[in-house]
PDB file of C-alpha atoms in Angstrom:
ATOM      1  CA  MET H   1       0.042  -0.015  -0.016  1.00  0.00           C
ATOM      2  CA  THR H   2       1.386   3.397  -0.939  1.00  0.00           C
ATOM      3  CA  SER H   3       1.602   5.974   1.795  1.00  0.00           C
ATOM      4  CA  SER H   4      -0.742   8.818   1.040  1.00  0.00           C
ATOM      5  CA  ALA H   5       1.940  11.247   2.298  1.00  0.00           C
ATOM      6  CA  GLU H   6       4.002  10.315  -0.772  1.00  0.00           C
ATOM      7  CA  LEU H   7       1.334  11.548  -3.229  1.00  0.00           C
ATOM      8  CA  CYS H   8       1.900  14.553  -5.359  1.00  0.00           C
ATOM      9  CA  LEU H   9      -0.482  15.600  -8.174  1.00  0.00           C
ATOM     10  CA  LEU H  10       0.698  17.877 -11.019  1.00  0.00           C
ATOM     11  CA  ILE H  11      -2.215  19.927 -12.398  1.00  0.00           C
ATOM     12  CA  GLY H  12      -2.864  22.797 -14.687  1.00  0.00           C
ATOM     13  CA  ASN H  13      -5.048  25.874 -14.176  1.00  0.00           C
ATOM     14  CA  LYS H  14      -8.173  24.990 -12.155  1.00  0.00           C
ATOM     15  CA  ASN H  15     -10.278  27.270 -14.266  1.00  0.00           C
ATOM     16  CA  TYR H  16      -9.559  25.441 -17.511  1.00  0.00           C
ATOM     17  CA  SER H  17      -8.080  21.999 -16.898  1.00  0.00           C
ATOM     18  CA  SER H  18     -10.872  19.391 -16.795  1.00  0.00           C
ATOM     19  CA  TRP H  19      -8.296  16.644 -17.142  1.00  0.00           C
ATOM     20  CA  SER H  20      -6.609  17.810 -13.892  1.00  0.00           C
ATOM     21  CA  LEU H  21      -9.864  17.931 -12.031  1.00  0.00           C
ATOM     22  CA  ARG H  22     -10.685  14.279 -12.460  1.00  0.00           C
ATOM     23  CA  PRO H  23      -7.852  12.663 -10.461  1.00  0.00           C
ATOM     24  CA  TRP H  24      -7.810  15.710  -8.011  1.00  0.00           C
ATOM     25  CA  LEU H  25     -11.406  15.176  -7.168  1.00  0.00           C
ATOM     26  CA  LEU H  26     -10.975  11.397  -6.802  1.00  0.00           C
ATOM     27  CA  LEU H  27      -8.045  11.919  -4.364  1.00  0.00           C
ATOM     28  CA  LYS H  28     -10.169  14.347  -2.361  1.00  0.00           C
ATOM     29  CA  GLN H  29     -13.142  12.033  -2.238  1.00  0.00           C
ATOM     30  CA  LEU H  30     -10.943   9.126  -1.178  1.00  0.00           C
ATOM     31  CA  GLY H  31      -9.742  11.274   1.678  1.00  0.00           C
ATOM     32  CA  LEU H  32      -6.062  11.042   0.664  1.00  0.00           C
ATOM     33  CA  PRO H  33      -3.791  13.900   1.602  1.00  0.00           C
ATOM     34  CA  PHE H  34      -1.511  14.854  -1.272  1.00  0.00           C
ATOM     35  CA  GLN H  35       0.722  17.663  -2.415  1.00  0.00           C
ATOM     36  CA  GLU H  36      -0.531  19.761  -5.267  1.00  0.00           C
ATOM     37  CA  LYS H  37       1.863  21.175  -7.862  1.00  0.00           C
ATOM     38  CA  ARG H  38       0.202  23.612 -10.253  1.00  0.00           C
ATOM     39  CA  VAL H  39       1.546  24.666 -13.629  1.00  0.00           C
ATOM     40  CA  SER H  40       0.051  27.592 -15.537  1.00  0.00           C
ATOM     41  CA  LEU H  41      -0.935  26.283 -19.031  1.00  0.00           C
ATOM     42  CA  TYR H  42      -0.203  27.795 -22.455  1.00  0.00           C
ATOM     43  CA  GLN H  43       2.816  29.794 -21.251  1.00  0.00           C
ATOM     44  CA  THR H  44       6.203  29.741 -22.970  1.00  0.00           C
ATOM     45  CA  GLU H  45       7.648  27.701 -20.166  1.00  0.00           C
ATOM     46  CA  THR H  46       4.740  25.471 -19.559  1.00  0.00           C
ATOM     47  CA  ARG H  47       5.838  22.355 -21.530  1.00  0.00           C
ATOM     48  CA  GLU H  48       9.344  22.490 -20.074  1.00  0.00           C
ATOM     49  CA  GLN H  49       7.950  22.525 -16.555  1.00  0.00           C
ATOM     50  CA  ILE H  50       5.504  19.680 -17.283  1.00  0.00           C
ATOM     51  CA  MET H  51       8.185  17.559 -18.968  1.00  0.00           C
ATOM     52  CA  ARG H  52      10.163  17.399 -15.747  1.00  0.00           C
ATOM     53  CA  HIS H  53       7.378  15.127 -14.382  1.00  0.00           C
ATOM     54  CA  SER H  54       5.289  13.959 -17.299  1.00  0.00           C
ATOM     55  CA  PRO H  55       6.885  12.609 -20.504  1.00  0.00           C
ATOM     56  CA  SER H  56       3.696  13.248 -22.394  1.00  0.00           C
ATOM     57  CA  GLY H  57       4.096  16.988 -21.818  1.00  0.00           C
ATOM     58  CA  LYS H  58       0.581  17.165 -20.467  1.00  0.00           C
ATOM     59  CA  VAL H  59      -1.190  17.346 -17.110  1.00  0.00           C
ATOM     60  CA  PRO H  60      -2.210  15.710 -14.878  1.00  0.00           C
ATOM     61  CA  ALA H  61       0.502  13.452 -13.528  1.00  0.00           C
ATOM     62  CA  LEU H  62       0.683  11.743 -10.167  1.00  0.00           C
ATOM     63  CA  TYR H  63       3.819  10.887  -8.226  1.00  0.00           C
ATOM     64  CA  LEU H  64       3.560   7.763  -6.103  1.00  0.00           C
ATOM     65  CA  ASP H  65       5.805   4.797  -5.261  1.00  0.00           C
ATOM     66  CA  GLY H  66       8.779   6.798  -6.471  1.00  0.00           C
ATOM     67  CA  GLN H  67       7.514   7.305 -10.001  1.00  0.00           C
ATOM     68  CA  TRP H  68       5.243   9.546 -12.064  1.00  0.00           C
ATOM     69  CA  VAL H  69       2.044   8.201 -13.620  1.00  0.00           C
ATOM     70  CA  TRP H  70       0.446  10.353 -16.317  1.00  0.00           C
ATOM     71  CA  ASP H  71      -2.952  10.523 -18.031  1.00  0.00           C
ATOM     72  CA  SER H  72      -6.083  11.024 -15.990  1.00  0.00           C
ATOM     73  CA  LEU H  73      -7.512   7.515 -16.611  1.00  0.00           C
ATOM     74  CA  ALA H  74      -4.245   5.817 -15.898  1.00  0.00           C
ATOM     75  CA  ILE H  75      -3.930   7.788 -12.677  1.00  0.00           C
ATOM     76  CA  CYS H  76      -7.404   6.791 -11.547  1.00  0.00           C
ATOM     77  CA  GLU H  77      -6.915   3.176 -12.421  1.00  0.00           C
ATOM     78  CA  THR H  78      -3.616   3.141 -10.497  1.00  0.00           C
ATOM     79  CA  LEU H  79      -5.357   4.619  -7.453  1.00  0.00           C
ATOM     80  CA  ALA H  80      -8.156   2.096  -7.749  1.00  0.00           C
ATOM     81  CA  GLU H  81      -5.588  -0.751  -7.513  1.00  0.00           C
ATOM     82  CA  ARG H  82      -4.741   0.520  -4.013  1.00  0.00           C
ATOM     83  CA  TYR H  83      -8.218   1.847  -3.115  1.00  0.00           C
ATOM     84  CA  PRO H  84     -10.863  -0.466  -4.704  1.00  0.00           C
ATOM     85  CA  GLN H  85     -13.693   1.647  -3.457  1.00  0.00           C
ATOM     86  CA  ALA H  86     -12.824   4.036  -6.317  1.00  0.00           C
ATOM     87  CA  TRP H  87     -14.845   1.721  -8.583  1.00  0.00           C
ATOM     88  CA  PRO H  88     -18.374   0.272  -7.833  1.00  0.00           C
ATOM     89  CA  GLN H  89     -17.990  -2.976  -5.936  1.00  0.00           C
ATOM     90  CA  ASP H  90     -20.572  -4.877  -7.989  1.00  0.00           C
ATOM     91  CA  ALA H  91     -18.921  -6.487 -11.038  1.00  0.00           C
ATOM     92  CA  LYS H  92     -21.653  -5.554 -13.451  1.00  0.00           C
ATOM     93  CA  ALA H  93     -21.801  -1.988 -12.243  1.00  0.00           C
ATOM     94  CA  ARG H  94     -18.031  -1.818 -12.366  1.00  0.00           C
ATOM     95  CA  ALA H  95     -18.019  -2.875 -16.036  1.00  0.00           C
ATOM     96  CA  GLN H  96     -20.592  -0.355 -16.904  1.00  0.00           C
ATOM     97  CA  ALA H  97     -18.656   2.403 -14.957  1.00  0.00           C
ATOM     98  CA  ARG H  98     -15.496   1.553 -16.849  1.00  0.00           C
ATOM     99  CA  ALA H  99     -17.368   1.753 -20.153  1.00  0.00           C
ATOM    100  CA  ILE H 100     -18.813   5.221 -19.575  1.00  0.00           C
ATOM    101  CA  VAL H 101     -15.469   6.454 -18.219  1.00  0.00           C
ATOM    102  CA  ALA H 102     -13.711   5.293 -21.325  1.00  0.00           C
ATOM    103  CA  GLU H 103     -16.384   6.862 -23.440  1.00  0.00           C
ATOM    104  CA  MET H 104     -15.827  10.194 -21.673  1.00  0.00           C
ATOM    105  CA  HIS H 105     -12.046   9.746 -21.874  1.00  0.00           C
ATOM    106  CA  SER H 106     -11.956   9.246 -25.677  1.00  0.00           C
ATOM    107  CA  GLY H 107     -15.044  10.973 -27.032  1.00  0.00           C
ATOM    108  CA  PHE H 108     -17.399  13.933 -26.939  1.00  0.00           C
ATOM    109  CA  PHE H 109     -15.123  16.002 -29.074  1.00  0.00           C
ATOM    110  CA  GLU H 110     -17.859  18.567 -29.986  1.00  0.00           C
ATOM    111  CA  LEU H 111     -18.561  19.190 -26.324  1.00  0.00           C
ATOM    112  CA  ARG H 112     -14.904  19.807 -25.615  1.00  0.00           C
ATOM    113  CA  ASN H 113     -14.518  22.097 -28.641  1.00  0.00           C
ATOM    114  CA  GLN H 114     -17.686  24.156 -28.253  1.00  0.00           C
ATOM    115  CA  MET H 115     -17.917  24.154 -24.457  1.00  0.00           C
ATOM    116  CA  PRO H 116     -14.367  24.329 -23.102  1.00  0.00           C
ATOM    117  CA  MET H 117     -14.237  24.271 -19.234  1.00  0.00           C
ATOM    118  CA  ASN H 118     -14.303  27.702 -17.763  1.00  0.00           C
ATOM    119  CA  CYS H 119     -15.393  27.819 -14.151  1.00  0.00           C
ATOM    120  CA  ARG H 120     -15.672  31.641 -14.268  1.00  0.00           C
ATOM    121  CA  ARG H 121     -18.159  31.645 -17.056  1.00  0.00           C
ATOM    122  CA  ARG H 122     -21.921  31.947 -16.542  1.00  0.00           C
ATOM    123  CA  GLN H 123     -23.502  32.461 -19.972  1.00  0.00           C
ATOM    124  CA  ALA H 124     -25.509  30.234 -22.227  1.00  0.00           C
ATOM    125  CA  LEU H 125     -24.198  29.374 -25.779  1.00  0.00           C
ATOM    126  CA  SER H 126     -25.833  31.390 -28.494  1.00  0.00           C
ATOM    127  CA  TYR H 127     -25.804  28.467 -30.903  1.00  0.00           C
ATOM    128  CA  CYS H 128     -25.562  24.655 -30.676  1.00  0.00           C
ATOM    129  CA  ASN H 129     -24.910  22.604 -33.723  1.00  0.00           C
ATOM    130  CA  GLU H 130     -26.379  19.118 -34.152  1.00  0.00           C
ATOM    131  CA  PHE H 131     -23.120  17.385 -33.141  1.00  0.00           C
ATOM    132  CA  LEU H 132     -22.923  19.262 -29.872  1.00  0.00           C
ATOM    133  CA  LEU H 133     -26.579  18.536 -29.180  1.00  0.00           C
ATOM    134  CA  GLU H 134     -25.931  14.847 -29.811  1.00  0.00           C
ATOM    135  CA  ASP H 135     -23.036  14.807 -27.377  1.00  0.00           C
ATOM    136  CA  MET H 136     -25.202  16.469 -24.706  1.00  0.00           C
ATOM    137  CA  ARG H 137     -28.109  14.033 -25.387  1.00  0.00           C
ATOM    138  CA  ARG H 138     -25.743  11.127 -25.054  1.00  0.00           C
ATOM    139  CA  ILE H 139     -24.363  12.330 -21.760  1.00  0.00           C
ATOM    140  CA  GLN H 140     -27.815  12.862 -20.337  1.00  0.00           C
ATOM    141  CA  GLN H 141     -28.831   9.366 -21.410  1.00  0.00           C
ATOM    142  CA  ILE H 142     -25.772   7.967 -19.652  1.00  0.00           C
ATOM    143  CA  TRP H 143     -26.593   9.808 -16.459  1.00  0.00           C
ATOM    144  CA  GLN H 144     -30.246   8.811 -16.576  1.00  0.00           C
ATOM    145  CA  ASP H 145     -29.465   5.087 -17.171  1.00  0.00           C
ATOM    146  CA  CYS H 146     -27.032   5.012 -14.239  1.00  0.00           C
ATOM    147  CA  LEU H 147     -29.224   6.956 -11.866  1.00  0.00           C
ATOM    148  CA  GLU H 148     -32.215   4.765 -12.670  1.00  0.00           C
ATOM    149  CA  GLN H 149     -30.173   1.634 -11.873  1.00  0.00           C
ATOM    150  CA  SER H 150     -28.445   2.942  -8.755  1.00  0.00           C
ATOM    151  CA  ALA H 151     -31.056   5.368  -7.314  1.00  0.00           C
ATOM    152  CA  GLY H 152     -28.326   7.872  -6.829  1.00  0.00           C
ATOM    153  CA  PRO H 153     -27.167  10.161  -5.347  1.00  0.00           C
ATOM    154  CA  PHE H 154     -24.062   9.438  -7.513  1.00  0.00           C
ATOM    155  CA  LEU H 155     -24.024   7.556 -10.853  1.00  0.00           C
ATOM    156  CA  PHE H 156     -23.419   4.193  -9.098  1.00  0.00           C
ATOM    157  CA  GLY H 157     -24.760   5.019  -5.709  1.00  0.00           C
ATOM    158  CA  ASP H 158     -21.498   5.901  -3.993  1.00  0.00           C
ATOM    159  CA  PHE H 159     -18.960   8.280  -5.458  1.00  0.00           C
ATOM    160  CA  SER H 160     -16.623   6.604  -7.980  1.00  0.00           C
ATOM    161  CA  ILE H 161     -14.224   7.351 -10.767  1.00  0.00           C
ATOM    162  CA  ALA H 162     -17.274   7.685 -13.038  1.00  0.00           C
ATOM    163  CA  ASP H 163     -18.369  10.694 -11.116  1.00  0.00           C
ATOM    164  CA  ALA H 164     -14.862  12.164 -11.169  1.00  0.00           C
ATOM    165  CA  PHE H 165     -14.826  11.887 -14.892  1.00  0.00           C
ATOM    166  CA  TYR H 166     -18.162  13.466 -15.509  1.00  0.00           C
ATOM    167  CA  ALA H 167     -17.662  16.247 -12.826  1.00  0.00           C
ATOM    168  CA  PRO H 168     -16.074  18.560 -15.552  1.00  0.00           C
ATOM    169  CA  VAL H 169     -19.263  18.003 -17.627  1.00  0.00           C
ATOM    170  CA  VAL H 170     -21.325  19.059 -14.631  1.00  0.00           C
ATOM    171  CA  LEU H 171     -19.234  22.251 -14.455  1.00  0.00           C
ATOM    172  CA  ARG H 172     -19.684  22.820 -18.231  1.00  0.00           C
ATOM    173  CA  PHE H 173     -23.456  22.441 -18.012  1.00  0.00           C
ATOM    174  CA  TYR H 174     -23.427  24.808 -15.009  1.00  0.00           C
ATOM    175  CA  SER H 175     -21.243  27.398 -16.809  1.00  0.00           C
ATOM    176  CA  TYR H 176     -23.111  27.301 -20.070  1.00  0.00           C
ATOM    177  CA  GLU H 177     -26.489  27.238 -18.278  1.00  0.00           C
ATOM    178  CA  VAL H 178     -27.739  23.965 -19.795  1.00  0.00           C
ATOM    179  CA  GLU H 179     -31.261  23.302 -18.533  1.00  0.00           C
ATOM    180  CA  LEU H 180     -31.863  19.767 -17.228  1.00  0.00           C
ATOM    181  CA  ASP H 181     -34.923  18.043 -15.769  1.00  0.00           C
ATOM    182  CA  GLN H 182     -34.899  15.911 -12.584  1.00  0.00           C
ATOM    183  CA  PRO H 183     -33.212  13.670 -11.674  1.00  0.00           C
ATOM    184  CA  LEU H 184     -30.338  14.976 -13.782  1.00  0.00           C
ATOM    185  CA  ARG H 185     -30.576  18.389 -12.194  1.00  0.00           C
ATOM    186  CA  GLY H 186     -30.455  16.713  -8.840  1.00  0.00           C
ATOM    187  CA  TYR H 187     -27.298  14.812  -9.844  1.00  0.00           C
ATOM    188  CA  MET H 188     -25.693  18.069 -10.997  1.00  0.00           C
ATOM    189  CA  ASP H 189     -26.581  19.715  -7.661  1.00  0.00           C
ATOM    190  CA  THR H 190     -25.055  16.696  -5.813  1.00  0.00           C
ATOM    191  CA  ILE H 191     -21.732  17.153  -7.609  1.00  0.00           C
ATOM    192  CA  LEU H 192     -21.730  20.882  -7.349  1.00  0.00           C
ATOM    193  CA  SER H 193     -22.342  20.806  -3.615  1.00  0.00           C
ATOM    194  CA  LEU H 194     -19.317  18.544  -2.895  1.00  0.00           C
ATOM    195  CA  PRO H 195     -16.958  20.476  -0.619  1.00  0.00           C
ATOM    196  CA  ALA H 196     -14.012  19.341  -2.749  1.00  0.00           C
ATOM    197  CA  LEU H 197     -15.617  20.761  -5.906  1.00  0.00           C
ATOM    198  CA  GLN H 198     -16.518  23.956  -4.096  1.00  0.00           C
ATOM    199  CA  GLU H 199     -12.852  24.239  -3.113  1.00  0.00           C
ATOM    200  CA  TRP H 200     -11.786  23.677  -6.781  1.00  0.00           C
ATOM    201  CA  MET H 201     -14.261  26.328  -8.061  1.00  0.00           C
ATOM    202  CA  ALA H 202     -13.165  28.886  -5.441  1.00  0.00           C
ATOM    203  CA  ALA H 203      -9.556  28.406  -6.410  1.00  0.00           C
ATOM    204  CA  ALA H 204     -10.546  28.707 -10.103  1.00  0.00           C
ATOM    205  CA  GLN H 205     -12.293  31.981  -9.387  1.00  0.00           C
ATOM    206  CA  ALA H 206      -9.183  33.313  -7.659  1.00  0.00           C
ATOM    207  CA  GLU H 207      -6.848  32.535 -10.590  1.00  0.00           C
ATOM    208  CA  THR H 208      -5.717  35.547 -12.641  1.00  0.00           C
ATOM    209  CA  GLU H 209      -4.714  33.888 -15.931  1.00  0.00           C
ATOM    210  CA  VAL H 210      -7.071  34.409 -18.864  1.00  0.00           C
ATOM    211  CA  ILE H 211      -6.828  31.860 -21.677  1.00  0.00           C
ATOM    212  CA  SER H 212      -8.792  32.251 -24.848  1.00  0.00           C
ATOM    213  CA  ALA H 213     -11.261  29.513 -25.848  1.00  0.00           C
ATOM    214  CA  ALA H 214      -9.251  28.975 -29.042  1.00  0.00           C
ATOM    215  CA  GLU H 215      -6.183  28.070 -27.026  1.00  0.00           C
ATOM    216  CA  VAL H 216      -7.850  25.661 -24.578  1.00  0.00           C
ATOM    217  CA  GLN H 217      -7.444  22.063 -25.849  1.00  0.00           C
ATOM    218  CA  ASP H 218      -9.661  20.182 -23.517  1.00  0.00           C
TER     219      ASP H 218
END
């Protein structure tokens, strides 16, 4: 078992980096103390700073057991090996959770392009193309299916990696004022009310960097 005191998470700007939020939120929800090392993204020295820890040149990266692990999904899976409660305990639910996490990790490109994460934003989009609408419909269907099976409050009853991966979508829907019906609105409120997410959002509000939507590759 890795000592939690050894954990160090490399992250980007909290206002913009959805990939950083996922393992950060999981660590918080697991109750693991960790050091946080923040790198301001899209600066001239950014890649050099990140490359000292992450050979991919991207955040997040987690230091544990004397080595760095990069990529948000790889980090979460590595943590789950040590803390199995990070995934649903039921085998069928765990398989479904892994499927929707993989779908989030590798898909929803229009959502990423048209609705980049920006915790300081509170304004609806003026236009949604059919591809963005399809991404949003698919996400809502995922949430609805999971909540109907688990009865909430999280996607699989208790908080899991699945919720960590969809938390940035909750922030996007909040920032871009996407209207949802119950129980999806209730799920959003559950995620938004997490003390850890409130902490992240407060830190994002306090950041001074401004990155244009065109620069953010989320």
